[in-house]
PDB file of C-alpha atoms and ligand atoms in Angstrom:
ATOM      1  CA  UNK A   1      99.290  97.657  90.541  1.00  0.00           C
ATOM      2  CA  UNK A   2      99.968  99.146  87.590  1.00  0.00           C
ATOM      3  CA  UNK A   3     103.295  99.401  85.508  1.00  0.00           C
ATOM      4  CA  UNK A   4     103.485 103.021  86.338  1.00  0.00           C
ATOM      5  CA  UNK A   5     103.621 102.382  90.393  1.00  0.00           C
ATOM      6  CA  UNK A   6     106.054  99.797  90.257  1.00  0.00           C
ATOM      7  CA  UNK A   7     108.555 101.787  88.096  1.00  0.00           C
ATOM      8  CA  UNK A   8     108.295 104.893  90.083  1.00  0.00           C
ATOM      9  CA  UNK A   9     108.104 108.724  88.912  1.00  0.00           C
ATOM     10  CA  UNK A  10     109.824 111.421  90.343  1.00  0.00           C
ATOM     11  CA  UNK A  11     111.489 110.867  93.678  1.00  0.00           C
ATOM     12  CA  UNK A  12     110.549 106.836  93.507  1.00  0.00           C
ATOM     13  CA  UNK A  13     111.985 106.946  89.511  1.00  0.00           C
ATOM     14  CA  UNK A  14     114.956 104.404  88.136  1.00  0.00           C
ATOM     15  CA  UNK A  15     117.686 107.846  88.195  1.00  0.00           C
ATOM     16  CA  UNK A  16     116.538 108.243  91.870  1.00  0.00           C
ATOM     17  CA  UNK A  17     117.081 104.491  92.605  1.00  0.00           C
ATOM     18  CA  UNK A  18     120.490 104.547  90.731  1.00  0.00           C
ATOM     19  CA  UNK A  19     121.617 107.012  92.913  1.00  0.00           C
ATOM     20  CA  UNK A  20     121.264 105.225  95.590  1.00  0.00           C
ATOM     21  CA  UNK A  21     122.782 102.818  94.044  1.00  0.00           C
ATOM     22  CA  UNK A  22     125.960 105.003  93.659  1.00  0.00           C
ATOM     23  CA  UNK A  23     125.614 105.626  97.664  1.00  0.00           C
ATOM     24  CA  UNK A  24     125.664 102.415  98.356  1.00  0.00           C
ATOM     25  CA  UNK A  25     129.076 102.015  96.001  1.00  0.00           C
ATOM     26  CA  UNK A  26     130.797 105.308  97.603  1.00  0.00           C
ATOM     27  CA  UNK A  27     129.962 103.468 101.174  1.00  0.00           C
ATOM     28  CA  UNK A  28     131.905 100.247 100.070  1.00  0.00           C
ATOM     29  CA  UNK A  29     129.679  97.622  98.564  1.00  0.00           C
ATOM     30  CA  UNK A  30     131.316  96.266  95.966  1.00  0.00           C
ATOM     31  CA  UNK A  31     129.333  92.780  94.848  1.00  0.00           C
ATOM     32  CA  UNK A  32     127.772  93.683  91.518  1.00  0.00           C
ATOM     33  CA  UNK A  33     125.339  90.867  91.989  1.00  0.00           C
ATOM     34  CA  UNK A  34     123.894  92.672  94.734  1.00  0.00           C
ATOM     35  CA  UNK A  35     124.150  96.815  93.523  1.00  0.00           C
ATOM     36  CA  UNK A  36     122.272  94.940  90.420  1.00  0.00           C
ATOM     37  CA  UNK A  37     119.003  93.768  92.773  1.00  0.00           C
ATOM     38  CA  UNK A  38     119.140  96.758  94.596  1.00  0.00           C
ATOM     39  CA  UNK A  39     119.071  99.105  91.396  1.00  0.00           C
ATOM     40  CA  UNK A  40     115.866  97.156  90.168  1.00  0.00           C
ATOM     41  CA  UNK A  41     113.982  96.572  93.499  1.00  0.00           C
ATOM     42  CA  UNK A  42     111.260  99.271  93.554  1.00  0.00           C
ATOM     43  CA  UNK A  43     111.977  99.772  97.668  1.00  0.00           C
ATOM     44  CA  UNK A  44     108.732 102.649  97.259  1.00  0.00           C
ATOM     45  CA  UNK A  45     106.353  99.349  97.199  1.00  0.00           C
ATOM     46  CA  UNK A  46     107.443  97.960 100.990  1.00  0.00           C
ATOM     47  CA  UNK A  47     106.583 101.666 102.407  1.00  0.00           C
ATOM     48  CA  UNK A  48     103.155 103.681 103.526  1.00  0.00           C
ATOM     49  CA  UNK A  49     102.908 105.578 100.460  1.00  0.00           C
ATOM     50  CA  UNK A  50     102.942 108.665 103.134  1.00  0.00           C
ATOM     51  CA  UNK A  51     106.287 108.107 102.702  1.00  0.00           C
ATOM     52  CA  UNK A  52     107.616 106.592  99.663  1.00  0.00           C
ATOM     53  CA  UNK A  53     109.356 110.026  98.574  1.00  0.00           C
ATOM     54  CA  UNK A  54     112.063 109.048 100.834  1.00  0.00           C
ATOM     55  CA  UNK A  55     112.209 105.179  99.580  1.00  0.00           C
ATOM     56  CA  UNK A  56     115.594 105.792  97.777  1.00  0.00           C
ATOM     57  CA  UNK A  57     116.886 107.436 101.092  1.00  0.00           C
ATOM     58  CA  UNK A  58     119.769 105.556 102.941  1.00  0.00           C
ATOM     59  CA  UNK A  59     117.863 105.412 106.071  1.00  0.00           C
ATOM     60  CA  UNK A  60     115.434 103.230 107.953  1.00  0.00           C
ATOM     61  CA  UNK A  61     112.204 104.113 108.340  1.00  0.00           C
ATOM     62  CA  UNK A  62     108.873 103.662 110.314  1.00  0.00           C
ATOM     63  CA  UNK A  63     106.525 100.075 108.657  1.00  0.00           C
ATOM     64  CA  UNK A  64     104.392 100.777 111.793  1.00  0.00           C
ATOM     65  CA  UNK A  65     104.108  98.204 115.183  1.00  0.00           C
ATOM     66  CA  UNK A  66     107.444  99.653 116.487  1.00  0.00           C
ATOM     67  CA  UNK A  67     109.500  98.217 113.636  1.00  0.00           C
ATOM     68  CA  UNK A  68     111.134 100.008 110.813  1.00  0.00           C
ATOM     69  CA  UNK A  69     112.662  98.715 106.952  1.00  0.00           C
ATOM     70  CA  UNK A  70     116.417  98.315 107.464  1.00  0.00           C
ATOM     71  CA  UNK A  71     118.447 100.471 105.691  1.00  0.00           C
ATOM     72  CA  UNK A  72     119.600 100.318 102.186  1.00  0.00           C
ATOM     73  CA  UNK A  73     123.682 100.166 102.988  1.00  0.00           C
ATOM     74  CA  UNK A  74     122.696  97.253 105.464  1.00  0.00           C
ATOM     75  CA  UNK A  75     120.816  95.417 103.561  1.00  0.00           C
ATOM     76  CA  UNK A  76     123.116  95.721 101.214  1.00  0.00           C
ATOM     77  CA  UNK A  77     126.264  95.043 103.267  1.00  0.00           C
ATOM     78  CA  UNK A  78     124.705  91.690 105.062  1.00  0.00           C
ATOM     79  CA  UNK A  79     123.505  90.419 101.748  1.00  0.00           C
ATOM     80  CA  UNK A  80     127.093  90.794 100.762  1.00  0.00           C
ATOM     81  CA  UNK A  81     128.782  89.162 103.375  1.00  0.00           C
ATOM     82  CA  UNK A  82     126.134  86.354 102.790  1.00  0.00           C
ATOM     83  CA  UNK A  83     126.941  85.685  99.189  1.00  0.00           C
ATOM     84  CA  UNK A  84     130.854  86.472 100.007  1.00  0.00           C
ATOM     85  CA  UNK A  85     131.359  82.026 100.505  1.00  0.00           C
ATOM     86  CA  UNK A  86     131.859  82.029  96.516  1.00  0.00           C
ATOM     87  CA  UNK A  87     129.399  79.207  96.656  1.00  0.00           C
ATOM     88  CA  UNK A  88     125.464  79.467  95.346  1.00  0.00           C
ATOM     89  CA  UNK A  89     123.281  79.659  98.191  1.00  0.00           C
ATOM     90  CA  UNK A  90     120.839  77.508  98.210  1.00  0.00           C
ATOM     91  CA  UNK A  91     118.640  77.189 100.531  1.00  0.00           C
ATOM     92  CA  UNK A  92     118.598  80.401 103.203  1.00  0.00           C
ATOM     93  CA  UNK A  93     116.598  81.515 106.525  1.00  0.00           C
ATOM     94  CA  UNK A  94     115.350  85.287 107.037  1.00  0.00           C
ATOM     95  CA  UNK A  95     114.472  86.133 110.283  1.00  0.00           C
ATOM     96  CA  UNK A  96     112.147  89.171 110.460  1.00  0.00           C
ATOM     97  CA  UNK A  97     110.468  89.483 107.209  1.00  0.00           C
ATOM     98  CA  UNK A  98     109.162  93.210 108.338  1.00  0.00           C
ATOM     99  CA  UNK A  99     108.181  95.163 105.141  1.00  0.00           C
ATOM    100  CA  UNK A 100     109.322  92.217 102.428  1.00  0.00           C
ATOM    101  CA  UNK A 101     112.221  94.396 101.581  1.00  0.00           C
ATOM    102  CA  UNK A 102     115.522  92.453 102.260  1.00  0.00           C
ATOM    103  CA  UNK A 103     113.894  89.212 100.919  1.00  0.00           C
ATOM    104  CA  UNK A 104     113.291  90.317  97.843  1.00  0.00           C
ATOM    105  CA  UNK A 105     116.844  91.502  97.324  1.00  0.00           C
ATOM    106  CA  UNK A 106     117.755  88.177  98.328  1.00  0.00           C
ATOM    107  CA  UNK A 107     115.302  86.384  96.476  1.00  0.00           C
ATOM    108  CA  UNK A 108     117.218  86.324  93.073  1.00  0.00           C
ATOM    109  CA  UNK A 109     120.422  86.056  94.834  1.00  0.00           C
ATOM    110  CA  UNK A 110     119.560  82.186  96.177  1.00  0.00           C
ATOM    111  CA  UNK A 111     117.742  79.670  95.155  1.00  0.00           C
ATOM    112  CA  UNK A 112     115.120  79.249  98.176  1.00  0.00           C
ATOM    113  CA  UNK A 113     114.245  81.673 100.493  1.00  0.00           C
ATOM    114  CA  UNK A 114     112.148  81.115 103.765  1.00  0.00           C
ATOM    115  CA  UNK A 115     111.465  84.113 105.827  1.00  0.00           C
ATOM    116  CA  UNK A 116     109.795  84.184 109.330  1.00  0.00           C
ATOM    117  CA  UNK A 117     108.252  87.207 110.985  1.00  0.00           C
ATOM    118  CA  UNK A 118     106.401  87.637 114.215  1.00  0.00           C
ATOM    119  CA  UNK A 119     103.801  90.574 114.004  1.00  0.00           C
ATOM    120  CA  UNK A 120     101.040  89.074 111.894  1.00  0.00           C
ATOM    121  CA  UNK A 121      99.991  92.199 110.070  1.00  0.00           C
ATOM    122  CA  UNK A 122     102.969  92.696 109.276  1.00  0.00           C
ATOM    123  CA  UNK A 123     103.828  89.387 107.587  1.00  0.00           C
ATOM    124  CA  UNK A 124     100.650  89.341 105.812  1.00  0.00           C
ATOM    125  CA  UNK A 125     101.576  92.252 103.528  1.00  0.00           C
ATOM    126  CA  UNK A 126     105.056  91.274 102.962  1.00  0.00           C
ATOM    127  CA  UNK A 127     103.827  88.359 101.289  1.00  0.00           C
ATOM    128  CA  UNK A 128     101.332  89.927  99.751  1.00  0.00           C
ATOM    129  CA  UNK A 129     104.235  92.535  98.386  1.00  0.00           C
ATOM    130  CA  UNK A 130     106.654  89.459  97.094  1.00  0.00           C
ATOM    131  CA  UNK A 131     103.552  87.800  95.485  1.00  0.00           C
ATOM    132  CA  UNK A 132     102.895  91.026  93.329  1.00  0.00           C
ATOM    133  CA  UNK A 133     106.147  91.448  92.723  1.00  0.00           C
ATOM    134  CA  UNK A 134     106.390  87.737  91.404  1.00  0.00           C
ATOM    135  CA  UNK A 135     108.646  86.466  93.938  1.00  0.00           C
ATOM    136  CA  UNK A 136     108.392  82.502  93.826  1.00  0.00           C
ATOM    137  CA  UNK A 137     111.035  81.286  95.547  1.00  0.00           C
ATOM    138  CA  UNK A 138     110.090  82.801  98.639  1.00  0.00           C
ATOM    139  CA  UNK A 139     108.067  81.261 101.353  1.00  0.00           C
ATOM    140  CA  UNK A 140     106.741  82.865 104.585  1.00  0.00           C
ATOM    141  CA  UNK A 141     105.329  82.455 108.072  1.00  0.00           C
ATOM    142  CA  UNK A 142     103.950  83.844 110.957  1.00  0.00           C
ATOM    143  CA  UNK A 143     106.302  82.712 113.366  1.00  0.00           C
ATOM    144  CA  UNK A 144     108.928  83.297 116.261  1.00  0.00           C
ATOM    145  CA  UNK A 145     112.358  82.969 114.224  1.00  0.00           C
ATOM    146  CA  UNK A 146     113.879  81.979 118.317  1.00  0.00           C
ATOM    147  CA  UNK A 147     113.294  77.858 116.516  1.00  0.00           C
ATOM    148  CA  UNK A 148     113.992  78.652 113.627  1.00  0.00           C
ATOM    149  CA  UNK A 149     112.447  76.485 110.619  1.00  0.00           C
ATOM    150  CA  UNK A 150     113.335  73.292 111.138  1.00  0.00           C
ATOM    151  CA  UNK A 151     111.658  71.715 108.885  1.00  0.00           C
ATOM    152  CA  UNK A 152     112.981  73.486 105.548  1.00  0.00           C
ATOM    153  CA  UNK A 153     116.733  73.590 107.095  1.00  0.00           C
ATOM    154  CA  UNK A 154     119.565  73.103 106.816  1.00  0.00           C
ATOM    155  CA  UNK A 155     120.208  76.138 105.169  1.00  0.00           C
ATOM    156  CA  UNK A 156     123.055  77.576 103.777  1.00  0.00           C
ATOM    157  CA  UNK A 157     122.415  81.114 104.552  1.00  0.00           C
ATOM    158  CA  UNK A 158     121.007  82.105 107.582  1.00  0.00           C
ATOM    159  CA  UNK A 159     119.990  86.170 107.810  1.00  0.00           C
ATOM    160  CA  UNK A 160     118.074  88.033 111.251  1.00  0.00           C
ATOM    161  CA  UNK A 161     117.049  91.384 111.307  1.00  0.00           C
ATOM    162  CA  UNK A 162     116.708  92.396 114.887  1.00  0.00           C
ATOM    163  CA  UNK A 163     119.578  91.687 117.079  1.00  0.00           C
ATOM    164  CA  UNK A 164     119.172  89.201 119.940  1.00  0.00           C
ATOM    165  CA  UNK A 165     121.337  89.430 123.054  1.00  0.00           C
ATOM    166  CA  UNK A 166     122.803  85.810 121.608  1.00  0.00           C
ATOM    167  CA  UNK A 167     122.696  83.976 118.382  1.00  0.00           C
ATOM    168  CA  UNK A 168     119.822  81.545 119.282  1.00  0.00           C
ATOM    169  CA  UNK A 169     121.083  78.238 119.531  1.00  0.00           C
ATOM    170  CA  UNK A 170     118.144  76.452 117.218  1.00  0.00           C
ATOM    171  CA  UNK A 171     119.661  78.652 113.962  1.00  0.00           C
ATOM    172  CA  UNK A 172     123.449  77.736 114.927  1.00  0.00           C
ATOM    173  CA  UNK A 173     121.968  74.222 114.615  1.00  0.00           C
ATOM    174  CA  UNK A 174     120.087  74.697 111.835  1.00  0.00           C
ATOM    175  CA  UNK A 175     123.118  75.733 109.956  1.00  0.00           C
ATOM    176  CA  UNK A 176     124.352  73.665 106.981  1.00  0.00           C
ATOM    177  CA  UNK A 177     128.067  72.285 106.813  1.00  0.00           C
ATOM    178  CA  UNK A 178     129.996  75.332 105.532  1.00  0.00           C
ATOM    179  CA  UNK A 179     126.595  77.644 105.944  1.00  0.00           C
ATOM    180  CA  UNK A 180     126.856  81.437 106.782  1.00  0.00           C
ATOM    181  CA  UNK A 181     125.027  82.842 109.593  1.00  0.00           C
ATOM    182  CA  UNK A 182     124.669  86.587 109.088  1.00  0.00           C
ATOM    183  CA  UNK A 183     123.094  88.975 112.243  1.00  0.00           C
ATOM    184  CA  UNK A 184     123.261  91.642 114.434  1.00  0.00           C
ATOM    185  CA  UNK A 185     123.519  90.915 118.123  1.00  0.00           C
ATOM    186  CA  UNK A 186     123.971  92.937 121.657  1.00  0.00           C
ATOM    187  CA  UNK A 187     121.304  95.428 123.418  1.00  0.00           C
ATOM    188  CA  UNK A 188     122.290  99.000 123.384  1.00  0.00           C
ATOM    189  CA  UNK A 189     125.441  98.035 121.513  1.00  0.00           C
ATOM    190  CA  UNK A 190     125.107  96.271 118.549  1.00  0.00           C
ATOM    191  CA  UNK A 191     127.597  94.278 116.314  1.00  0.00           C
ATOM    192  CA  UNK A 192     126.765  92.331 113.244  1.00  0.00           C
ATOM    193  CA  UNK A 193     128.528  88.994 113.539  1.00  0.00           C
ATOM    194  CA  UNK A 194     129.348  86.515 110.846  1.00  0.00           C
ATOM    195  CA  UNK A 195     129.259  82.924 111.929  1.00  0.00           C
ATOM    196  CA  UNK A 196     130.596  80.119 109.743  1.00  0.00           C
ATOM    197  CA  UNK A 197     129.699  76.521 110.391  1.00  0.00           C
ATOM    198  CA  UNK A 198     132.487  73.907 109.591  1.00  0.00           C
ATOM    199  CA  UNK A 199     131.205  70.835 111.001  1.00  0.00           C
ATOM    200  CA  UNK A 200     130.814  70.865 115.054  1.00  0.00           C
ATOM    201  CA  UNK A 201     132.984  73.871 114.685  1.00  0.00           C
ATOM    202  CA  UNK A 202     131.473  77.382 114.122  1.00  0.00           C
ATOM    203  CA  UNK A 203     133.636  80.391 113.498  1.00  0.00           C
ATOM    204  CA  UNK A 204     132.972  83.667 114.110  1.00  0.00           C
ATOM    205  CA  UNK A 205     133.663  87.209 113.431  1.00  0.00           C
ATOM    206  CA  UNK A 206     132.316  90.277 114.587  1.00  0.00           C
ATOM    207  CA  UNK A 207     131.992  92.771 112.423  1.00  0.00           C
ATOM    208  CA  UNK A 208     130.853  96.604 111.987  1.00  0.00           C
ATOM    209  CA  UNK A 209     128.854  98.230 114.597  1.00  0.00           C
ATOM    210  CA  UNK A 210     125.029  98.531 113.984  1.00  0.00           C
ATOM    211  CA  UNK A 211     121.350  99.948 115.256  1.00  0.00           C
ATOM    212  CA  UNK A 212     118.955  97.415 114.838  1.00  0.00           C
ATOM    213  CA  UNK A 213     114.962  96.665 116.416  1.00  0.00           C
ATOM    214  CA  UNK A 214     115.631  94.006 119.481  1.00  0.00           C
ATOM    215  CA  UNK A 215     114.818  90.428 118.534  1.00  0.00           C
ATOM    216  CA  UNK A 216     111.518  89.531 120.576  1.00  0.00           C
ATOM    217  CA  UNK A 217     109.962  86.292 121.113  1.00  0.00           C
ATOM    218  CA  UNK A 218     106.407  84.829 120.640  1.00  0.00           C
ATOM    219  CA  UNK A 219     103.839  86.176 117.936  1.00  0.00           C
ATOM    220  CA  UNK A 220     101.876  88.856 117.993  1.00  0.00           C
ATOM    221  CA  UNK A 221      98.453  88.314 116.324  1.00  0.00           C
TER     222      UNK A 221
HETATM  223  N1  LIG B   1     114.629  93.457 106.710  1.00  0.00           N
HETATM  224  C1  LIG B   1     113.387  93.947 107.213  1.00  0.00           C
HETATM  225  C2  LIG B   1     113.625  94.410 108.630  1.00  0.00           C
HETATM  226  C3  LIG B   1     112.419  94.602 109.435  1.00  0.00           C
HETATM  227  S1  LIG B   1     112.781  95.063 111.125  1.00  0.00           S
HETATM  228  C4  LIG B   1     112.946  95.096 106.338  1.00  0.00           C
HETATM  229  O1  LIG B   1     113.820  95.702 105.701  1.00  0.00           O
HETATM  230  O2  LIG B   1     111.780  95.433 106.286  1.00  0.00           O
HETATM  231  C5  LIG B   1     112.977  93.488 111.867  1.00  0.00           C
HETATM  232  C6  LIG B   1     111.775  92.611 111.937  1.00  0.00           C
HETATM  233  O3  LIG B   1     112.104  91.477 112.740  1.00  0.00           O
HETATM  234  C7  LIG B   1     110.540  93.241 112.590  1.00  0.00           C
HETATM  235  O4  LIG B   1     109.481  93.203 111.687  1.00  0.00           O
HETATM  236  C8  LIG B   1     110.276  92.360 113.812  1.00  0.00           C
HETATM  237  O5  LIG B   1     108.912  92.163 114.080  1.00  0.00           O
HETATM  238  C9  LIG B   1     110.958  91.066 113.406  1.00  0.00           C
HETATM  239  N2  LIG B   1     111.339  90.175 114.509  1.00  0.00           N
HETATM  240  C10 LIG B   1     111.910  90.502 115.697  1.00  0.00           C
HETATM  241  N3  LIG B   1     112.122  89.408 116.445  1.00  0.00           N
HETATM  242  C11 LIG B   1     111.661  88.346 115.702  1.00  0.00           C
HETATM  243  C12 LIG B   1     111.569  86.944 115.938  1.00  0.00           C
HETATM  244  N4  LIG B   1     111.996  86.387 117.067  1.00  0.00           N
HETATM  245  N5  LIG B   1     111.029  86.168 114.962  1.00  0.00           N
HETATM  246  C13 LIG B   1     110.578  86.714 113.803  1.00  0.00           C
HETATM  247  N6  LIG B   1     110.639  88.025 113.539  1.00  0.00           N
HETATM  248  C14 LIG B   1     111.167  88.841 114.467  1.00  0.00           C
END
């Protein structure tokens, strides 16, 4: 990739990213931290090129097997209520990688990031996007985010991006003292919900009303 494609012209340029940026302030985000990342993440590269004259859009839109990249204000807004602790995040859980897009705003917004996505194809170019992009605090696997990944937990932040029917218990236990759990769950109605651990005791808030794809389970090769 040249320095040309990852800077954009025309309707994937820097003015049409700021912009959105300005959207994204007029809608309510307010964390500078996170209107920063969004203002430099080229979202054009984590879309068929088909398409990537409507990157800088405030919509979701089509990554092919049924799935979609979330929308800018969301990504936005759940990244914000994940940093919103006032602690540094260290170590944090995405579930459903899809296009790459969310982790890399989070990737310079915490110091680990571990992101799990079911629909192989899929996974394998979002890491090959947040390699390019020079990424290196993000790790990824094929996997069914239902468990999880034990193995790097606990985490501080946990983020989903398809909204189960109920937070699955394996992340609520994967959840670090104090950790934020940050998701959107129901079926035709959706909510995201903000779940704070504090020991054995986990709080929780719902929040704004959202449209997300359903959280499945098991891969798909
Ligand atoms: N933030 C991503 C959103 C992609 S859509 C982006 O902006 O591109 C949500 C993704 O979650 C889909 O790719 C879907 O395959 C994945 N997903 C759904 N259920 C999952 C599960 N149980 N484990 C891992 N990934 C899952």
């Amino acid at each position: 990739m040249n320095d040309h494609h990852l800077a954009g012209i025309g309707m994937t340029s820097q003015r049409t990213r700021n912009r959105l940026v300005q959207r994204l302030r007029d809608a309510g985000i307010k964390d500078e931290r996170v209107l920063d990342v969004m203002a430099q993440t080229p979202r054009h590269l984590f879309i068929d090129e088909a398409l990537a004259h409507r990157a800088y859009e405030d919509t979701a839109l089509p990554i092919g097997h049924g799935q979609t990249i979330s929308q800018p204000y969301t990504v936005a807004k759940m990244t914000e209520i994940l940093l919103a602790g006032g602690k540094p995040l260290g170590r944090v859980l995405e579930v459903g990688t899809g296009s790459g897009y969310q982790s890399a705003i989070l990737s310079p917004l915490v110091e680990r990031l571990f992101s799990v996505e079911r629909i192989a194809p899929l996974q394998q170019r979002a890491q090959q996007r947040l390699q390019t992009l020079g990424l290196r605090n993000v790790r990824c696997q094929l996997s069914d985010g239902t468990w999880g990944w034990p193995e790097q937990g606990p985490y501080d932040g946990i983020l989903a991006a398809a909204a189960p029917e109920q937070v699955p218990q394996s992340l609520l236990d994967q959840l670090a003292d104090g950790g934020r759990l940050v998701m959107p769950v129901g079926g035709n109605e959706q909510r995201l919900v903000l779940i704070v651990r504090h020991g054995e005791y986990f709080s929780r808030k719902q929040l704004e009303t959202v449209r997300f794809v359903p959280f499945l389970s098991g891969v798909q090769r």
